[in-house]
Structures are given as structure tokens and as C-alpha cells.
Amino acid sequence: MSTITNAIAVPSPGAPLEQTTITRRDLRPNDVLIDIAYAGICHSDIHQAREDWGTAIFPMVPGHEIAGTVAAVGSEVTKYKVGDRVGVGCMVDSCGECEYCQAGTEQFCVKGNVQTYNGVGFDGENTYGGYSQQVVVKDSFVCGIPEGIGLDVAAPLLCAGITTYSPLRQWGAGPGKKVAVVGLGGLGHMAVKIAAAMGAEVTVLSQSLKKQEDGLKLGAKDYYATSDESTFQTLAGRFDLILNTVSADLPVDSYLSLLRVGGAMVNVGAPGTPLSYNAFSLIAGNKSLAGSMIGGIAETQEMLDFCAEHGIGAEIETISADQVNEAYERVTGSDVRYRFVIDTATIGA
Ligand code: NAP
Ligand code: ZN
């Protein structure tokens, strides 16, 4: 039986979110029905709801930071049982056969991964995300949330956690490495916690010093304001790795000047407008400018286990369904400490 569930949708590009109902598909043999407890608000939700990245599918039910419990399983599911604590991130399917899927990097599936929302499944149906009370997802795209992490603080790990964990691992954040995190928002604050837990020496580069005390508590050793020009002189040539989590354009050359010879700046921030840089900013110093997109499913599970082991969850502000529009404005204005999480029990209430 298909399920009707309460949800929060964006009816058309840039329009305010409103409550509605949607239908979830009948369980297929490999499907899991999840009762969603919490859904994080990622800046990517806002980019897509406002078509910053180009044409999107409407009505849109955003949400790719999903945490909840298993309510039912399909006939062939062995990995999960009713009552298990689970999470779903940015993808709900991929071909499973191409070299990237086989390598555990389903986000790069040659047929295109199926996004959790604003996507179209291989069955031709539009996908709707986590701002809702229930979702049906193929078992291989469901992760287990370890005991010890609350579902509310776990939800943001499914995107903000993996998106920062993956490049920090790939680019060698660890003891003896100086890592700068640019932007202390949802992704940035997870990057600080995770890089510190990996043993790196972490510096936050934020627009102002407003959140300095928080940044140091989260695990940073240093904190600088990028609005202060002297920051760029003080920190010149200092970092092995810069993780840029900023959702807007940045003066890339200024940040590249902060790298040591051979250092790398990795962009996870995804502004809708182009970033530009001078080739000499890379050439003079054998520097790299790279990008990173979420992480594969196995790596997402690895990240969740790492976070449980290190006692890491997101810093959250829990909101009800009727506060979502206000939350979008606050995220856009860099006024979030550090992730809004929707208590989905309030949808339709
Ligand atoms: P967020 O919570 O809004 O955090 C972004 C932070 O960037 C802000 O808190 C702010 O930090 C800083 N910032 C914002 N506007 C700025 C400006 N004009 N100049 C300088 N700094 C500015 O957003 P998020 O959810 O962490 O997402 C960040 C970006 O990552 C978004 O573009 C999102 O789409 C993208 N993303 C990418 C992936 C991926 O796979 N690569 C996955 C998820 C999200 P301060 O106040 O500290 O300056
Ligand atoms: Zn996200």
C-alpha cells in the first residue's frame, strides 16, 4: 500500500514553503519505509528551492539530511529491521554497475545518481525529500545511525558530515597538518569538529569574530576574521589544506596565498555564480584547487561510525514546521548556529 505523508514543499521557484501531503511508493522487495524524526536544512536546499543552480523540479520537498527509524521493510531486506535507527543523505539510487558505483562512489554514477529530492528515479517518478514524516528508500542507500548519537544531532551528518569528512580524509587531514575551514556554518562547523578529531590543527576563517568563542569550543586552535585584511598577511603560506564551505563567491587568490607550497584548497561550497582565480596563484607554489561532492554510501557509514566513536554530532537549533521560512532567511543571512533541524512531528500538526 502506498503511504500518504505530511510534508513541507516549495510550490514554485523561490516561493515560501508550505505544508502539504505527498504519496510514498509501495514497498518494493529492497525498500525500507522510514518514519522520519528529524530533517536538517542544508544550504543546498535553499540553492535548489531558489533555482540558484538552474532549473529544478517543482513542487519540491527538500531535505537530504534525514534521520529516523525503520517502520517497515520489503520482503528481501536483511540489512535492517523495524525499529532500527537509520539515516538517508543526498542520494537514493544509482546504477550499481558502473566503475564509480563499483568503487563505492555512487555520487559519480555514470547514469547519474538519483538525488533524494529534485531528482527523477529510474522508474521515472520524481523524488521528494526529508521535510516529511515518512520516506521509502532502497536499503543500499540507507545508513545505520550508531547508538550514542541522538537522531536530531545525527541528521546533519548525512550531508554536512559526509561532505566535510570525505575531503578531509582524502586530502590527509591529521596530526601535523594545518587545516583552515572557511565559513562557520552547517558544513564548516562539522569540518572543524571532524578535522580536530582526526588530529589536525584547525583554524577557522570566518567573515567576523562573532562566532570565535564557539569555533574554539568546537575544536579550532585559531580563529580569524576575513574582513580584516591583515589576516591574509598574518596567515600567508600557513596551511596544508583549506576547506572552503562558503555558499557565495570568494576572492580565491587571497585564500590560495594562505597555502604552503604543495598545499590544496578544496571547494565544497557551491555558489551559483563562477569563482575565478589567477593561474599564477597555483603555479607559484605547486598548489591545487579541487572540489569534492558528498561521499559514497560506504564512506557515509564510516563517517557515522567515526562520529559515534568521537562523540560528534551537529550543533543544532530544532525548529517546527511553521519556522522553516524564517530559518531559510536566517541561513541566507549567515545567522545559524549551526544547523536548523526540523522536528517532523510538527508537520501537519
Ligand atoms: P551555511 O550553513 O549557510 O554556511 C555557509 C557559511 O559560509 C556561512 O555560515 C558563512 O560563515 C559563510 N558565508 C556565507 N556567505 C558568505 C559570503 N558572502 N562571504 C563569505 N562567507 C560567507 O551553508 P552550508 O549548509 O554549510 O552549505 C555551504 C555550501 O556548501 C553551500 O553552497 C552548499 O550548497 C554547499 N554544499 C556542497 C556540498 C557538496 O557536496 N560539495 C554538500 C552540501 C552543501 P561565516 O559566518 O563564518 O563567515
Ligand atoms: Zn546538503
Coordinates of C-alpha atoms and ligand atoms in Angstrom, one line a residue:
M1 CA 0.0 0.0 0.0
S2 CA 1.4 3.4 -0.9
T3 CA 1.6 5.8 2.0
I4 CA 0.3 9.4 2.2
T5 CA 2.6 11.5 4.4
N6 CA 2.6 15.1 5.6
A7 CA 5.4 17.2 4.0
I8 CA 6.7 20.7 3.5
A9 CA 7.0 21.8 -0.1
V10 CA 8.3 24.7 -2.2
P11 CA 5.5 25.1 -4.7
S12 CA 7.4 27.1 -7.3
P13 CA 11.0 28.6 -7.6
G14 CA 11.7 30.9 -4.7
A15 CA 8.2 30.7 -3.3
P16 CA 7.7 30.3 0.5
L17 CA 7.5 26.7 1.8
E18 CA 4.0 25.4 2.7
Q19 CA 2.6 22.3 4.2
T20 CA 1.1 19.6 2.0
T21 CA 0.8 15.9 1.7
I22 CA 2.7 13.6 -0.7
T23 CA 2.4 9.9 -1.6
R24 CA 5.3 7.5 -1.0
R25 CA 5.5 4.4 -3.2
D26 CA 4.6 0.8 -2.3
L27 CA 7.5 -1.1 -0.8
R28 CA 9.5 -3.0 -3.3
P29 CA 11.4 -6.1 -2.1
N30 CA 14.5 -4.0 -1.3
D31 CA 12.8 -0.9 0.1
V32 CA 12.8 0.4 3.6
L33 CA 9.9 2.6 5.0
I34 CA 11.4 5.2 7.4
D35 CA 9.5 7.2 10.0
I36 CA 11.4 10.4 9.7
A37 CA 12.1 12.1 13.1
Y38 CA 14.4 15.0 12.0
A39 CA 15.4 16.6 8.8
G40 CA 18.3 19.1 8.6
I41 CA 18.2 22.3 6.5
C42 CA 21.2 22.4 4.2
H43 CA 22.1 25.5 2.2
S44 CA 21.8 23.3 -0.9
D45 CA 18.1 23.0 -0.1
I46 CA 17.9 26.8 -0.4
H47 CA 20.0 26.9 -3.6
Q48 CA 17.7 24.4 -5.2
A49 CA 14.4 25.9 -3.9
R50 CA 15.5 29.2 -5.4
E51 CA 17.0 27.7 -8.6
D52 CA 20.5 29.2 -7.9
W53 CA 21.9 26.2 -9.7
G54 CA 19.5 26.2 -12.7
T55 CA 16.1 24.7 -13.4
A56 CA 14.7 22.5 -10.7
I57 CA 11.6 20.3 -10.3
F58 CA 8.5 21.8 -8.5
P59 CA 6.7 21.3 -6.3
M60 CA 9.9 20.4 -4.3
V61 CA 10.0 18.7 -1.0
P62 CA 13.6 19.5 0.1
G63 CA 15.7 17.6 2.7
H64 CA 18.7 15.3 2.3
E65 CA 19.7 15.1 6.0
I66 CA 17.2 12.5 7.2
A67 CA 17.2 10.6 10.5
G68 CA 14.5 8.3 11.8
T69 CA 13.5 4.7 12.5
V70 CA 12.6 1.9 10.3
A71 CA 8.8 1.4 10.1
A72 CA 8.6 -1.5 7.6
V73 CA 10.9 -3.4 5.3
G74 CA 10.4 -5.1 1.9
S75 CA 10.4 -8.9 1.5
E76 CA 14.1 -9.1 0.6
V77 CA 15.6 -6.6 3.1
T78 CA 18.0 -8.3 5.5
K79 CA 20.2 -5.3 6.5
Y80 CA 17.5 -3.5 8.5
K81 CA 14.6 -4.4 10.7
V82 CA 11.6 -2.5 12.1
G83 CA 12.8 -0.1 14.9
D84 CA 16.4 0.4 13.6
R85 CA 17.8 3.9 13.8
V86 CA 18.7 5.0 10.2
G87 CA 19.7 7.9 8.1
V88 CA 19.4 8.9 4.4
G89 CA 21.6 11.5 2.7
C90 CA 21.7 13.1 -0.7
M91 CA 21.2 10.1 -2.9
V92 CA 18.6 7.3 -3.0
D93 CA 19.7 5.3 -6.0
S94 CA 22.4 4.8 -8.7
C95 CA 23.0 2.2 -11.4
G96 CA 25.2 0.0 -9.1
E97 CA 27.2 -1.3 -12.1
C98 CA 29.5 1.4 -13.4
E99 CA 33.1 1.7 -12.3
Y100 CA 32.2 4.5 -9.9
C101 CA 29.3 2.7 -8.2
Q102 CA 31.5 -0.4 -8.0
A103 CA 34.2 1.7 -6.3
G104 CA 31.7 2.9 -3.7
T105 CA 31.5 6.4 -5.1
E106 CA 27.8 6.3 -6.2
Q107 CA 27.7 10.1 -6.3
F108 CA 29.6 9.8 -9.6
C109 CA 27.4 7.1 -11.2
V110 CA 27.7 7.4 -15.0
K111 CA 23.9 7.2 -15.3
G112 CA 23.6 10.0 -12.7
N113 CA 22.9 9.3 -9.0
V114 CA 19.2 9.7 -8.1
Q115 CA 19.0 12.7 -5.8
T116 CA 16.9 12.4 -2.7
Y117 CA 14.8 15.3 -4.0
N118 CA 14.7 17.4 -7.1
G119 CA 15.6 14.2 -8.9
V120 CA 13.9 11.6 -11.1
G121 CA 14.2 7.9 -10.1
F122 CA 15.0 5.2 -12.7
D123 CA 11.2 4.4 -12.6
G124 CA 10.6 7.9 -14.0
E125 CA 9.0 9.2 -10.8
N126 CA 10.1 12.5 -9.2
T127 CA 11.8 12.2 -5.8
Y128 CA 10.7 14.1 -2.7
G129 CA 13.0 14.6 0.3
G130 CA 13.1 14.6 4.0
Y131 CA 10.9 17.6 5.0
S132 CA 8.2 15.0 5.6
Q133 CA 7.1 12.3 8.0
Q134 CA 7.9 9.2 6.0
V135 CA 10.1 8.2 3.1
V136 CA 10.7 5.0 1.2
V137 CA 14.3 4.3 0.2
K138 CA 16.2 1.4 -1.3
D139 CA 18.1 -0.4 1.5
S140 CA 21.5 0.0 0.0
F141 CA 21.1 3.8 0.3
V142 CA 20.1 3.7 3.9
C143 CA 22.8 4.1 6.6
G144 CA 22.7 2.9 10.2
I145 CA 22.9 5.5 12.9
P146 CA 25.0 4.1 15.7
E147 CA 23.7 4.1 19.3
G148 CA 25.1 7.1 21.2
I149 CA 24.2 9.8 18.7
G150 CA 20.8 11.4 19.0
L151 CA 18.7 11.3 15.9
D152 CA 18.4 15.1 16.0
V153 CA 22.2 15.8 16.0
A154 CA 22.8 12.9 13.6
A155 CA 20.5 14.2 10.8
P156 CA 23.0 16.9 9.6
L157 CA 25.8 14.3 9.4
L158 CA 24.1 12.8 6.4
C159 CA 25.1 15.7 4.3
A160 CA 27.2 18.3 6.2
G161 CA 29.1 15.4 8.0
I162 CA 30.0 13.4 4.9
T163 CA 30.7 16.4 2.7
T164 CA 33.4 17.5 5.1
Y165 CA 34.6 14.1 6.3
S166 CA 35.3 12.9 2.7
P167 CA 37.7 15.6 1.6
L168 CA 39.4 15.9 5.0
R169 CA 40.2 12.1 4.7
Q170 CA 41.1 12.3 1.0
W171 CA 43.5 15.3 1.5
G172 CA 45.2 13.9 4.6
A173 CA 43.9 16.0 7.5
G174 CA 45.5 14.5 10.6
P175 CA 48.3 15.0 13.1
G176 CA 50.9 17.6 11.9
K177 CA 48.6 19.1 9.3
K178 CA 47.3 22.6 9.4
V179 CA 43.8 22.8 8.1
A180 CA 41.8 26.0 7.6
V181 CA 38.0 25.9 7.4
V182 CA 36.4 28.8 5.6
G183 CA 32.9 29.7 6.7
L184 CA 31.5 28.5 10.1
G185 CA 28.0 27.4 9.0
G186 CA 26.5 23.9 8.8
L187 CA 29.3 22.3 6.8
G188 CA 32.0 24.5 8.4
H189 CA 31.2 23.6 12.0
M190 CA 31.2 19.9 11.1
A191 CA 34.5 20.3 9.3
V192 CA 36.0 21.9 12.5
K193 CA 34.8 19.0 14.7
I194 CA 35.8 16.3 12.3
A195 CA 39.3 17.7 11.4
A196 CA 40.1 18.3 15.1
A197 CA 39.0 14.7 15.8
M198 CA 41.3 13.5 13.0
G199 CA 44.2 15.2 14.9
A200 CA 44.7 18.2 12.6
E201 CA 45.4 21.7 13.8
V202 CA 42.3 23.7 12.8
T203 CA 41.9 27.4 12.0
V204 CA 38.5 29.0 11.3
L205 CA 38.4 31.8 8.7
S206 CA 35.0 33.5 9.2
Q207 CA 33.7 36.8 8.0
S208 CA 33.8 38.2 11.5
L209 CA 34.9 37.3 15.0
K210 CA 31.2 36.9 16.2
K211 CA 31.4 33.1 16.5
Q212 CA 35.0 32.9 17.7
E213 CA 34.2 31.5 21.1
D214 CA 32.1 28.8 19.5
G215 CA 34.7 28.0 17.0
L216 CA 37.4 27.4 19.6
K217 CA 35.0 25.2 21.6
L218 CA 34.2 23.1 18.6
G219 CA 37.9 22.3 18.4
A220 CA 39.7 25.1 16.4
K221 CA 43.0 26.3 17.7
D222 CA 42.8 29.7 16.0
Y223 CA 40.1 31.9 14.6
Y224 CA 40.5 34.8 12.2
A225 CA 38.1 37.3 10.6
T226 CA 38.5 37.5 6.8
S227 CA 37.0 41.0 6.8
D228 CA 40.3 42.1 8.4
E229 CA 42.9 42.5 5.6
S230 CA 45.8 41.8 8.0
T231 CA 44.5 38.2 8.4
F232 CA 45.8 37.4 4.9
Q233 CA 49.3 38.8 5.7
T234 CA 49.4 37.1 9.1
L235 CA 48.5 33.7 7.7
A236 CA 50.3 33.8 4.4
G237 CA 51.8 30.4 3.4
R238 CA 50.5 28.7 6.6
F239 CA 48.1 25.9 5.6
D240 CA 48.4 22.4 4.1
L241 CA 44.7 22.3 3.4
I242 CA 41.9 24.9 3.1
L243 CA 38.4 23.6 3.0
N244 CA 36.1 26.2 1.6
T245 CA 32.5 25.7 2.7
V246 CA 31.2 29.2 1.7
S247 CA 27.9 29.3 -0.2
A248 CA 28.9 32.6 -2.0
D249 CA 31.7 33.9 -4.3
L250 CA 35.1 34.4 -2.6
P251 CA 38.4 36.1 -3.7
V252 CA 40.1 32.7 -4.4
D253 CA 43.6 34.2 -5.0
S254 CA 43.6 35.6 -1.5
Y255 CA 42.8 32.2 0.0
L256 CA 45.4 30.4 -2.2
S257 CA 48.0 32.7 -0.8
L258 CA 47.4 31.1 2.6
L259 CA 48.6 27.7 1.4
R260 CA 52.1 26.3 1.9
V261 CA 54.0 25.0 -1.2
G262 CA 52.1 21.9 -2.4
G263 CA 49.0 22.8 -0.4
A264 CA 45.4 22.3 -1.6
M265 CA 42.3 24.3 -1.4
V266 CA 39.2 22.1 -1.7
N267 CA 35.8 23.7 -2.5
V268 CA 32.7 22.1 -1.1
G269 CA 30.8 25.4 -1.1
A270 CA 28.7 25.6 -4.2
P271 CA 27.7 29.1 -5.2
G272 CA 25.5 29.6 -8.2
T273 CA 28.0 32.1 -9.7
P274 CA 31.5 31.3 -11.0
L275 CA 34.6 31.5 -8.9
S276 CA 37.7 32.9 -10.6
Y277 CA 41.4 32.7 -9.8
N278 CA 44.8 33.7 -11.3
A279 CA 46.7 30.7 -12.7
F280 CA 49.9 32.1 -11.0
S281 CA 48.3 31.7 -7.6
L282 CA 48.5 27.9 -8.2
I283 CA 51.7 27.8 -10.3
A284 CA 53.8 29.7 -7.8
G285 CA 53.8 27.0 -5.2
N286 CA 52.6 23.9 -6.9
K287 CA 49.2 24.4 -5.3
S288 CA 46.0 22.5 -6.0
L289 CA 42.4 23.8 -6.3
A290 CA 40.0 21.0 -6.1
G291 CA 36.4 20.1 -5.4
S292 CA 34.5 17.4 -3.5
M293 CA 31.0 16.1 -3.8
I294 CA 29.4 14.5 -0.7
G295 CA 30.7 10.9 -0.3
G296 CA 29.7 7.4 -1.2
I297 CA 27.4 5.3 0.9
A298 CA 30.1 3.1 2.5
E299 CA 32.1 6.2 3.4
T300 CA 29.0 7.8 4.8
Q301 CA 28.6 4.8 7.1
E302 CA 32.3 5.1 8.0
M303 CA 31.8 8.8 8.9
L304 CA 28.8 7.9 11.1
D305 CA 30.8 5.3 12.9
F306 CA 33.7 7.8 13.2
C307 CA 31.4 10.4 14.7
A308 CA 29.9 8.0 17.2
E309 CA 33.4 6.9 18.2
H310 CA 34.4 10.5 18.8
G311 CA 31.2 11.7 20.3
I312 CA 30.5 14.0 17.4
G313 CA 27.0 15.3 16.5
A314 CA 26.0 18.6 14.9
E315 CA 25.2 21.7 16.9
I316 CA 21.6 22.2 16.1
E317 CA 18.6 24.5 16.6
T318 CA 15.5 22.4 16.4
I319 CA 12.5 24.1 14.7
S320 CA 8.9 23.3 14.0
A321 CA 7.4 23.2 10.5
D322 CA 6.0 26.7 10.8
Q323 CA 9.5 28.1 11.3
V324 CA 11.0 26.8 8.1
N325 CA 10.7 30.0 6.0
E326 CA 12.3 32.1 8.8
A327 CA 15.1 29.5 9.0
Y328 CA 15.7 29.9 5.3
E329 CA 16.2 33.6 5.7
R330 CA 18.5 33.1 8.7
V331 CA 20.7 30.6 6.8
T332 CA 20.9 33.0 3.9
G333 CA 22.0 35.7 6.3
S334 CA 24.7 33.5 7.9
D335 CA 22.7 33.5 11.1
V336 CA 22.7 29.9 12.1
R337 CA 24.3 28.1 15.0
Y338 CA 24.9 25.8 13.3
R339 CA 22.2 23.7 11.6
F340 CA 18.5 24.0 11.7
V341 CA 16.8 20.7 12.1
I342 CA 13.0 20.3 11.6
D343 CA 11.2 18.2 14.1
T344 CA 9.0 16.4 11.6
A345 CA 6.3 15.5 14.2
T346 CA 5.3 19.2 13.9
I347 CA 4.4 18.9 10.2
G348 CA 0.7 18.8 9.7
A349 CA 0.1 19.3 13.4
Ligands
NAP1 P1 25.6 27.7 5.6 O1 25.2 27.0 6.9 O2 24.9 28.8 5.1 O3 27.2 28.1 5.8 C1 27.9 28.8 4.9 C2 28.8 29.8 5.6 O4 29.6 30.5 4.7 C3 28.1 30.9 6.4 O5 27.7 30.4 7.7 C4 29.2 31.9 6.5 O6 30.1 31.6 7.5 C5 29.9 31.8 5.2 N1 29.4 32.8 4.2 C6 28.1 33.0 3.7 N2 28.1 34.0 2.8 C7 29.3 34.4 2.7 C8 29.9 35.5 2.0 N3 29.2 36.2 1.1 N4 31.2 35.7 2.1 C9 32.0 34.9 2.9 N5 31.5 33.9 3.7 C10 30.2 33.7 3.6 O7 25.7 26.7 4.4 P2 26.0 25.1 4.4 O8 24.8 24.3 4.5 O9 27.2 24.8 5.3 O10 26.5 24.9 2.9 C11 27.6 25.6 2.4 C12 27.8 25.4 0.9 O11 28.2 24.1 0.6 C13 26.5 25.7 0.1 O12 26.9 26.4 -1.1 C14 26.0 24.3 -0.2 O13 25.2 24.2 -1.3 C15 27.3 23.6 -0.4 N6 27.2 22.1 -0.2 C16 28.0 21.4 -1.0 C17 28.1 20.0 -0.9 C18 29.0 19.2 -1.7 O14 28.8 18.0 -1.9 N7 30.1 19.8 -2.2 C19 27.2 19.4 0.0 C20 26.4 20.2 0.9 C21 26.5 21.6 0.7 P3 30.7 32.8 8.5 O15 29.6 33.5 9.1 O16 31.6 32.0 9.4 O17 31.6 33.7 7.6
ZN2 ZN 23.3 19.2 1.8

